[in-house]
Amino acid sequence: MNKILASVIAALAVSGTALTASAQPAPKILVVEMAKILDTHYETEDQNAKLKVDEAKANEEIERIVKDGQAIEASMQEIQEKAKNPALSADAKAKLEEEFRPKAEERQRKLTELNNYRQRTQRVFQERIANFRGIMFEKINAIVAEVAKKKGATLVIDKSGLSNIGINALVYSDPAYDITEEVKKEIAKGRPANMPAPAAKSNMPAPAAKADAKTDTKAAAPLFTPPSTKK
């Protein structure tokens, strides 16, 4: 009798576990495009406008350094032209070389200043962008979670990322499960009424190409070319 009772209890226990497992709701998976939400966020527009202003200031400083370098090179070229005179005495040539040497050194210092400024500016801009993105994704994640909970989702997948082989990590998703636009609408509710129109995206200043400054009076190729205006 005891053996029969034990078997019944065990069977009921197994049955209860199965019923509990089957009672769990099926997972509801939604998708969202985080990159699109970040790009169209009103705070991103404001940040891009600030970056554009700071980029313009940085370019002005770069142009100033370039003009200083060009003036030095013009002076060096003038000395070079004088040195080509075959009628110059040895003392005169030696004097020109003495004049040329400090200018070549000054040009090298100016070139170093230009390269350092470009690299430093690029690094600062990249850090600002990285910090901003980190803060923004925290804010966006919170709103995505709110929308997902309202829709009874158990999992939300970002479809904007790429896989290790360079293709979309999410191969296919039914548009009905995409909450990107709903999240954007929720974010838009917090947009200030006096928010200016969206500004153009800002490009980071490119690092300067390395170049060697030579002190030879026979060759002093221009190093301070105007900064590129291409975007």
PDB file of C-alpha atoms in Angstrom:
ATOM      1  CA  MET A   1       0.000   0.000   0.000  1.00  0.00           C
ATOM      2  CA  ASN A   2       2.770   2.376   0.960  1.00  0.00           C
ATOM      3  CA  LYS A   3       4.561   1.608  -2.308  1.00  0.00           C
ATOM      4  CA  ILE A   4       1.408   2.377  -4.288  1.00  0.00           C
ATOM      5  CA  LEU A   5       0.871   5.662  -2.406  1.00  0.00           C
ATOM      6  CA  ALA A   6       4.474   6.683  -2.978  1.00  0.00           C
ATOM      7  CA  SER A   7       4.124   6.016  -6.691  1.00  0.00           C
ATOM      8  CA  VAL A   8       0.968   8.139  -6.881  1.00  0.00           C
ATOM      9  CA  ILE A   9       2.615  11.023  -5.012  1.00  0.00           C
ATOM     10  CA  ALA A  10       5.621  10.878  -7.318  1.00  0.00           C
ATOM     11  CA  ALA A  11       3.379  10.863 -10.372  1.00  0.00           C
ATOM     12  CA  LEU A  12       1.431  13.868  -9.081  1.00  0.00           C
ATOM     13  CA  ALA A  13       4.668  15.731  -8.409  1.00  0.00           C
ATOM     14  CA  VAL A  14       5.903  15.146 -11.949  1.00  0.00           C
ATOM     15  CA  SER A  15       2.514  16.142 -13.345  1.00  0.00           C
ATOM     16  CA  GLY A  16       2.499  19.335 -11.279  1.00  0.00           C
ATOM     17  CA  THR A  17       5.930  20.301 -12.580  1.00  0.00           C
ATOM     18  CA  ALA A  18       4.820  19.743 -16.155  1.00  0.00           C
ATOM     19  CA  LEU A  19       1.689  21.821 -15.626  1.00  0.00           C
ATOM     20  CA  THR A  20       3.749  24.665 -14.133  1.00  0.00           C
ATOM     21  CA  ALA A  21       6.152  24.626 -17.067  1.00  0.00           C
ATOM     22  CA  SER A  22       3.359  24.570 -19.625  1.00  0.00           C
ATOM     23  CA  ALA A  23       1.614  27.463 -17.867  1.00  0.00           C
ATOM     24  CA  GLN A  24       4.530  29.848 -18.577  1.00  0.00           C
ATOM     25  CA  PRO A  25       3.692  32.296 -21.383  1.00  0.00           C
ATOM     26  CA  ALA A  26       5.515  31.977 -24.681  1.00  0.00           C
ATOM     27  CA  PRO A  27       8.349  34.513 -25.041  1.00  0.00           C
ATOM     28  CA  LYS A  28       7.468  37.678 -26.939  1.00  0.00           C
ATOM     29  CA  ILE A  29      10.420  39.105 -28.836  1.00  0.00           C
ATOM     30  CA  LEU A  30      10.512  42.647 -30.220  1.00  0.00           C
ATOM     31  CA  VAL A  31      13.174  44.423 -32.270  1.00  0.00           C
ATOM     32  CA  VAL A  32      14.444  48.005 -32.237  1.00  0.00           C
ATOM     33  CA  GLU A  33      16.987  50.001 -34.250  1.00  0.00           C
ATOM     34  CA  MET A  34      19.067  51.760 -31.611  1.00  0.00           C
ATOM     35  CA  ALA A  35      21.399  53.526 -34.077  1.00  0.00           C
ATOM     36  CA  LYS A  36      18.469  55.148 -35.879  1.00  0.00           C
ATOM     37  CA  ILE A  37      16.953  56.294 -32.603  1.00  0.00           C
ATOM     38  CA  LEU A  38      20.251  57.824 -31.476  1.00  0.00           C
ATOM     39  CA  ASP A  39      20.822  59.617 -34.794  1.00  0.00           C
ATOM     40  CA  THR A  40      17.354  61.190 -34.777  1.00  0.00           C
ATOM     41  CA  HIS A  41      17.252  62.033 -31.067  1.00  0.00           C
ATOM     42  CA  TYR A  42      16.777  65.744 -30.377  1.00  0.00           C
ATOM     43  CA  GLU A  43      19.693  65.719 -27.928  1.00  0.00           C
ATOM     44  CA  THR A  44      21.905  64.327 -30.692  1.00  0.00           C
ATOM     45  CA  GLU A  45      20.876  67.242 -32.911  1.00  0.00           C
ATOM     46  CA  ASP A  46      21.882  69.657 -30.158  1.00  0.00           C
ATOM     47  CA  GLN A  47      25.188  67.873 -29.588  1.00  0.00           C
ATOM     48  CA  ASN A  48      25.983  67.904 -33.314  1.00  0.00           C
ATOM     49  CA  ALA A  49      25.350  71.660 -33.406  1.00  0.00           C
ATOM     50  CA  LYS A  50      27.820  72.187 -30.537  1.00  0.00           C
ATOM     51  CA  LEU A  51      30.387  69.944 -32.200  1.00  0.00           C
ATOM     52  CA  LYS A  52      30.037  71.904 -35.427  1.00  0.00           C
ATOM     53  CA  VAL A  53      30.774  75.183 -33.625  1.00  0.00           C
ATOM     54  CA  ASP A  54      33.793  73.701 -31.848  1.00  0.00           C
ATOM     55  CA  GLU A  55      34.986  72.136 -35.097  1.00  0.00           C
ATOM     56  CA  ALA A  56      34.897  75.555 -36.775  1.00  0.00           C
ATOM     57  CA  LYS A  57      36.998  77.019 -33.939  1.00  0.00           C
ATOM     58  CA  ALA A  58      39.481  74.156 -34.249  1.00  0.00           C
ATOM     59  CA  ASN A  59      39.761  74.702 -37.999  1.00  0.00           C
ATOM     60  CA  GLU A  60      40.425  78.401 -37.422  1.00  0.00           C
ATOM     61  CA  GLU A  61      43.313  77.510 -35.122  1.00  0.00           C
ATOM     62  CA  ILE A  62      44.634  75.017 -37.673  1.00  0.00           C
ATOM     63  CA  GLU A  63      44.485  77.687 -40.386  1.00  0.00           C
ATOM     64  CA  ARG A  64      46.389  80.098 -38.130  1.00  0.00           C
ATOM     65  CA  ILE A  65      49.180  77.568 -37.568  1.00  0.00           C
ATOM     66  CA  VAL A  66      49.264  76.757 -41.284  1.00  0.00           C
ATOM     67  CA  LYS A  67      49.603  80.441 -42.216  1.00  0.00           C
ATOM     68  CA  ASP A  68      52.458  80.844 -39.742  1.00  0.00           C
ATOM     69  CA  GLY A  69      54.161  77.836 -41.305  1.00  0.00           C
ATOM     70  CA  GLN A  70      53.621  79.158 -44.811  1.00  0.00           C
ATOM     71  CA  ALA A  71      55.213  82.476 -43.832  1.00  0.00           C
ATOM     72  CA  ILE A  72      58.256  80.627 -42.506  1.00  0.00           C
ATOM     73  CA  GLU A  73      58.525  78.588 -45.688  1.00  0.00           C
ATOM     74  CA  ALA A  74      58.271  81.729 -47.822  1.00  0.00           C
ATOM     75  CA  SER A  75      61.207  83.179 -45.908  1.00  0.00           C
ATOM     76  CA  MET A  76      63.160  79.945 -46.398  1.00  0.00           C
ATOM     77  CA  GLN A  77      62.479  79.970 -50.120  1.00  0.00           C
ATOM     78  CA  GLU A  78      63.702  83.544 -50.326  1.00  0.00           C
ATOM     79  CA  ILE A  79      66.996  82.483 -48.763  1.00  0.00           C
ATOM     80  CA  GLN A  80      67.211  79.574 -51.184  1.00  0.00           C
ATOM     81  CA  GLU A  81      66.820  81.904 -54.144  1.00  0.00           C
ATOM     82  CA  LYS A  82      69.620  84.125 -52.849  1.00  0.00           C
ATOM     83  CA  ALA A  83      71.860  81.086 -52.364  1.00  0.00           C
ATOM     84  CA  LYS A  84      71.525  80.237 -56.083  1.00  0.00           C
ATOM     85  CA  ASN A  85      73.495  83.352 -57.055  1.00  0.00           C
ATOM     86  CA  PRO A  86      76.816  82.061 -58.473  1.00  0.00           C
ATOM     87  CA  ALA A  87      78.497  85.369 -57.674  1.00  0.00           C
ATOM     88  CA  LEU A  88      78.145  84.880 -53.914  1.00  0.00           C
ATOM     89  CA  SER A  89      81.317  84.597 -51.919  1.00  0.00           C
ATOM     90  CA  ALA A  90      81.917  81.726 -49.513  1.00  0.00           C
ATOM     91  CA  ASP A  91      81.288  84.049 -46.572  1.00  0.00           C
ATOM     92  CA  ALA A  92      77.972  85.193 -48.062  1.00  0.00           C
ATOM     93  CA  LYS A  93      76.846  81.612 -48.608  1.00  0.00           C
ATOM     94  CA  ALA A  94      77.833  80.711 -45.060  1.00  0.00           C
ATOM     95  CA  LYS A  95      75.804  83.648 -43.774  1.00  0.00           C
ATOM     96  CA  LEU A  96      72.745  82.504 -45.738  1.00  0.00           C
ATOM     97  CA  GLU A  97      73.111  79.021 -44.321  1.00  0.00           C
ATOM     98  CA  GLU A  98      73.184  80.505 -40.822  1.00  0.00           C
ATOM     99  CA  GLU A  99      69.974  82.406 -41.590  1.00  0.00           C
ATOM    100  CA  PHE A 100      68.333  79.329 -43.069  1.00  0.00           C
ATOM    101  CA  ARG A 101      69.079  76.901 -40.242  1.00  0.00           C
ATOM    102  CA  PRO A 102      66.974  78.532 -37.466  1.00  0.00           C
ATOM    103  CA  LYS A 103      64.089  79.024 -39.865  1.00  0.00           C
ATOM    104  CA  ALA A 104      64.166  75.332 -40.761  1.00  0.00           C
ATOM    105  CA  GLU A 105      64.103  74.504 -37.059  1.00  0.00           C
ATOM    106  CA  GLU A 106      61.231  76.924 -36.549  1.00  0.00           C
ATOM    107  CA  ARG A 107      59.348  75.292 -39.408  1.00  0.00           C
ATOM    108  CA  GLN A 108      59.836  71.881 -37.762  1.00  0.00           C
ATOM    109  CA  ARG A 109      58.485  73.222 -34.459  1.00  0.00           C
ATOM    110  CA  LYS A 110      55.489  74.702 -36.233  1.00  0.00           C
ATOM    111  CA  LEU A 111      54.859  71.438 -38.054  1.00  0.00           C
ATOM    112  CA  THR A 112      55.002  69.546 -34.752  1.00  0.00           C
ATOM    113  CA  GLU A 113      52.583  72.059 -33.256  1.00  0.00           C
ATOM    114  CA  LEU A 114      50.196  71.524 -36.168  1.00  0.00           C
ATOM    115  CA  ASN A 115      50.308  67.733 -35.962  1.00  0.00           C
ATOM    116  CA  ASN A 116      49.932  67.715 -32.178  1.00  0.00           C
ATOM    117  CA  TYR A 117      46.998  70.097 -32.291  1.00  0.00           C
ATOM    118  CA  ARG A 118      45.195  68.054 -34.941  1.00  0.00           C
ATOM    119  CA  GLN A 119      45.730  64.799 -33.063  1.00  0.00           C
ATOM    120  CA  ARG A 120      44.751  66.316 -29.719  1.00  0.00           C
ATOM    121  CA  THR A 121      41.622  67.879 -31.185  1.00  0.00           C
ATOM    122  CA  GLN A 122      40.591  64.627 -32.817  1.00  0.00           C
ATOM    123  CA  ARG A 123      41.108  62.742 -29.559  1.00  0.00           C
ATOM    124  CA  VAL A 124      39.034  65.251 -27.579  1.00  0.00           C
ATOM    125  CA  PHE A 125      36.210  65.117 -30.120  1.00  0.00           C
ATOM    126  CA  GLN A 126      36.212  61.320 -30.110  1.00  0.00           C
ATOM    127  CA  GLU A 127      36.072  61.235 -26.303  1.00  0.00           C
ATOM    128  CA  ARG A 128      33.195  63.708 -26.269  1.00  0.00           C
ATOM    129  CA  ILE A 129      31.267  61.632 -28.785  1.00  0.00           C
ATOM    130  CA  ALA A 130      31.932  58.381 -26.922  1.00  0.00           C
ATOM    131  CA  ASN A 131      30.812  59.871 -23.595  1.00  0.00           C
ATOM    132  CA  PHE A 132      27.710  61.348 -25.176  1.00  0.00           C
ATOM    133  CA  ARG A 133      26.762  58.064 -26.827  1.00  0.00           C
ATOM    134  CA  GLY A 134      27.151  56.203 -23.546  1.00  0.00           C
ATOM    135  CA  ILE A 135      24.835  58.602 -21.731  1.00  0.00           C
ATOM    136  CA  MET A 136      22.310  58.626 -24.559  1.00  0.00           C
ATOM    137  CA  PHE A 137      22.091  54.858 -24.855  1.00  0.00           C
ATOM    138  CA  GLU A 138      21.280  54.661 -21.142  1.00  0.00           C
ATOM    139  CA  LYS A 139      18.396  57.086 -21.669  1.00  0.00           C
ATOM    140  CA  ILE A 140      17.198  55.304 -24.802  1.00  0.00           C
ATOM    141  CA  ASN A 141      17.423  51.890 -23.137  1.00  0.00           C
ATOM    142  CA  ALA A 142      15.098  53.108 -20.389  1.00  0.00           C
ATOM    143  CA  ILE A 143      12.453  54.234 -22.892  1.00  0.00           C
ATOM    144  CA  VAL A 144      12.824  51.035 -24.924  1.00  0.00           C
ATOM    145  CA  ALA A 145      12.206  49.058 -21.738  1.00  0.00           C
ATOM    146  CA  GLU A 146       9.064  51.090 -20.981  1.00  0.00           C
ATOM    147  CA  VAL A 147       7.619  50.527 -24.454  1.00  0.00           C
ATOM    148  CA  ALA A 148       8.541  46.840 -24.356  1.00  0.00           C
ATOM    149  CA  LYS A 149       6.842  46.323 -20.991  1.00  0.00           C
ATOM    150  CA  LYS A 150       3.663  47.992 -22.219  1.00  0.00           C
ATOM    151  CA  LYS A 151       3.607  45.550 -25.124  1.00  0.00           C
ATOM    152  CA  GLY A 152       4.277  42.573 -22.866  1.00  0.00           C
ATOM    153  CA  ALA A 153       7.671  41.780 -24.384  1.00  0.00           C
ATOM    154  CA  THR A 154      10.105  39.392 -22.739  1.00  0.00           C
ATOM    155  CA  LEU A 155      13.062  40.227 -24.988  1.00  0.00           C
ATOM    156  CA  VAL A 156      14.124  43.160 -27.197  1.00  0.00           C
ATOM    157  CA  ILE A 157      16.836  42.758 -29.853  1.00  0.00           C
ATOM    158  CA  ASP A 158      18.786  45.629 -31.453  1.00  0.00           C
ATOM    159  CA  LYS A 159      18.715  45.105 -35.208  1.00  0.00           C
ATOM    160  CA  SER A 160      21.213  47.841 -36.087  1.00  0.00           C
ATOM    161  CA  GLY A 161      24.334  45.810 -35.279  1.00  0.00           C
ATOM    162  CA  LEU A 162      26.482  43.724 -37.614  1.00  0.00           C
ATOM    163  CA  SER A 163      27.689  40.176 -37.135  1.00  0.00           C
ATOM    164  CA  ASN A 164      31.322  39.024 -37.182  1.00  0.00           C
ATOM    165  CA  ILE A 165      31.094  38.463 -40.936  1.00  0.00           C
ATOM    166  CA  GLY A 166      29.858  41.984 -41.636  1.00  0.00           C
ATOM    167  CA  ILE A 167      26.165  41.338 -42.252  1.00  0.00           C
ATOM    168  CA  ASN A 168      23.126  42.304 -40.212  1.00  0.00           C
ATOM    169  CA  ALA A 169      23.036  40.233 -37.037  1.00  0.00           C
ATOM    170  CA  LEU A 170      19.250  40.052 -37.353  1.00  0.00           C
ATOM    171  CA  VAL A 171      18.529  38.327 -40.650  1.00  0.00           C
ATOM    172  CA  TYR A 172      14.762  38.816 -40.611  1.00  0.00           C
ATOM    173  CA  SER A 173      12.062  40.256 -38.393  1.00  0.00           C
ATOM    174  CA  ASP A 174       8.393  40.928 -38.962  1.00  0.00           C
ATOM    175  CA  PRO A 175       7.857  44.727 -39.115  1.00  0.00           C
ATOM    176  CA  ALA A 176       4.929  44.256 -36.744  1.00  0.00           C
ATOM    177  CA  TYR A 177       7.443  43.481 -33.979  1.00  0.00           C
ATOM    178  CA  ASP A 178       9.599  46.560 -34.618  1.00  0.00           C
ATOM    179  CA  ILE A 179       9.095  49.221 -31.921  1.00  0.00           C
ATOM    180  CA  THR A 180      11.611  51.755 -33.276  1.00  0.00           C
ATOM    181  CA  GLU A 181       9.000  54.317 -34.340  1.00  0.00           C
ATOM    182  CA  GLU A 182       7.073  53.936 -31.094  1.00  0.00           C
ATOM    183  CA  VAL A 183      10.223  54.611 -29.106  1.00  0.00           C
ATOM    184  CA  LYS A 184      10.971  57.669 -31.268  1.00  0.00           C
ATOM    185  CA  LYS A 185       7.487  59.009 -30.571  1.00  0.00           C
ATOM    186  CA  GLU A 186       8.006  58.590 -26.830  1.00  0.00           C
ATOM    187  CA  ILE A 187      11.333  60.413 -27.055  1.00  0.00           C
ATOM    188  CA  ALA A 188       9.799  63.221 -29.127  1.00  0.00           C
ATOM    189  CA  LYS A 189       7.429  63.980 -26.246  1.00  0.00           C
ATOM    190  CA  GLY A 190      10.401  65.321 -24.298  1.00  0.00           C
ATOM    191  CA  ARG A 191      11.674  67.574 -27.083  1.00  0.00           C
ATOM    192  CA  PRO A 192      11.764  71.234 -25.930  1.00  0.00           C
ATOM    193  CA  ALA A 193       9.312  73.462 -27.780  1.00  0.00           C
ATOM    194  CA  ASN A 194      12.049  76.000 -28.596  1.00  0.00           C
ATOM    195  CA  MET A 195      14.432  73.379 -29.975  1.00  0.00           C
ATOM    196  CA  PRO A 196      16.173  74.689 -33.143  1.00  0.00           C
ATOM    197  CA  ALA A 197      15.985  72.891 -36.464  1.00  0.00           C
ATOM    198  CA  PRO A 198      18.254  69.855 -36.887  1.00  0.00           C
ATOM    199  CA  ALA A 199      21.869  70.782 -37.631  1.00  0.00           C
ATOM    200  CA  ALA A 200      24.170  69.073 -40.110  1.00  0.00           C
ATOM    201  CA  LYS A 201      26.374  66.318 -38.793  1.00  0.00           C
ATOM    202  CA  SER A 202      29.907  67.277 -37.821  1.00  0.00           C
ATOM    203  CA  ASN A 203      33.001  65.497 -39.121  1.00  0.00           C
ATOM    204  CA  MET A 204      36.065  65.021 -36.955  1.00  0.00           C
ATOM    205  CA  PRO A 205      39.264  66.756 -38.057  1.00  0.00           C
ATOM    206  CA  ALA A 206      41.515  64.201 -39.741  1.00  0.00           C
ATOM    207  CA  PRO A 207      44.958  63.617 -38.216  1.00  0.00           C
ATOM    208  CA  ALA A 208      47.769  65.289 -40.094  1.00  0.00           C
ATOM    209  CA  ALA A 209      50.093  63.229 -42.254  1.00  0.00           C
ATOM    210  CA  LYS A 210      53.603  62.976 -40.872  1.00  0.00           C
ATOM    211  CA  ALA A 211      56.326  64.826 -42.732  1.00  0.00           C
ATOM    212  CA  ASP A 212      60.027  65.447 -42.142  1.00  0.00           C
ATOM    213  CA  ALA A 213      61.396  68.972 -42.087  1.00  0.00           C
ATOM    214  CA  LYS A 214      64.873  69.182 -43.634  1.00  0.00           C
ATOM    215  CA  THR A 215      67.354  71.964 -43.028  1.00  0.00           C
ATOM    216  CA  ASP A 216      69.150  71.557 -46.344  1.00  0.00           C
ATOM    217  CA  THR A 217      69.080  74.879 -48.206  1.00  0.00           C
ATOM    218  CA  LYS A 218      68.903  72.968 -51.472  1.00  0.00           C
ATOM    219  CA  ALA A 219      65.481  71.465 -50.775  1.00  0.00           C
ATOM    220  CA  ALA A 220      62.626  72.778 -48.659  1.00  0.00           C
ATOM    221  CA  ALA A 221      59.377  71.433 -50.043  1.00  0.00           C
ATOM    222  CA  PRO A 222      56.216  73.144 -48.732  1.00  0.00           C
ATOM    223  CA  LEU A 223      54.775  71.260 -45.762  1.00  0.00           C
ATOM    224  CA  PHE A 224      52.069  73.661 -44.675  1.00  0.00           C
ATOM    225  CA  THR A 225      49.363  73.080 -47.240  1.00  0.00           C
ATOM    226  CA  PRO A 226      45.924  74.559 -46.470  1.00  0.00           C
ATOM    227  CA  PRO A 227      43.638  72.201 -44.495  1.00  0.00           C
ATOM    228  CA  SER A 228      41.201  70.192 -46.573  1.00  0.00           C
ATOM    229  CA  THR A 229      37.644  71.498 -46.678  1.00  0.00           C
ATOM    230  CA  LYS A 230      36.187  68.213 -47.894  1.00  0.00           C
ATOM    231  CA  LYS A 231      33.556  66.587 -45.703  1.00  0.00           C
TER     232      LYS A 231
END
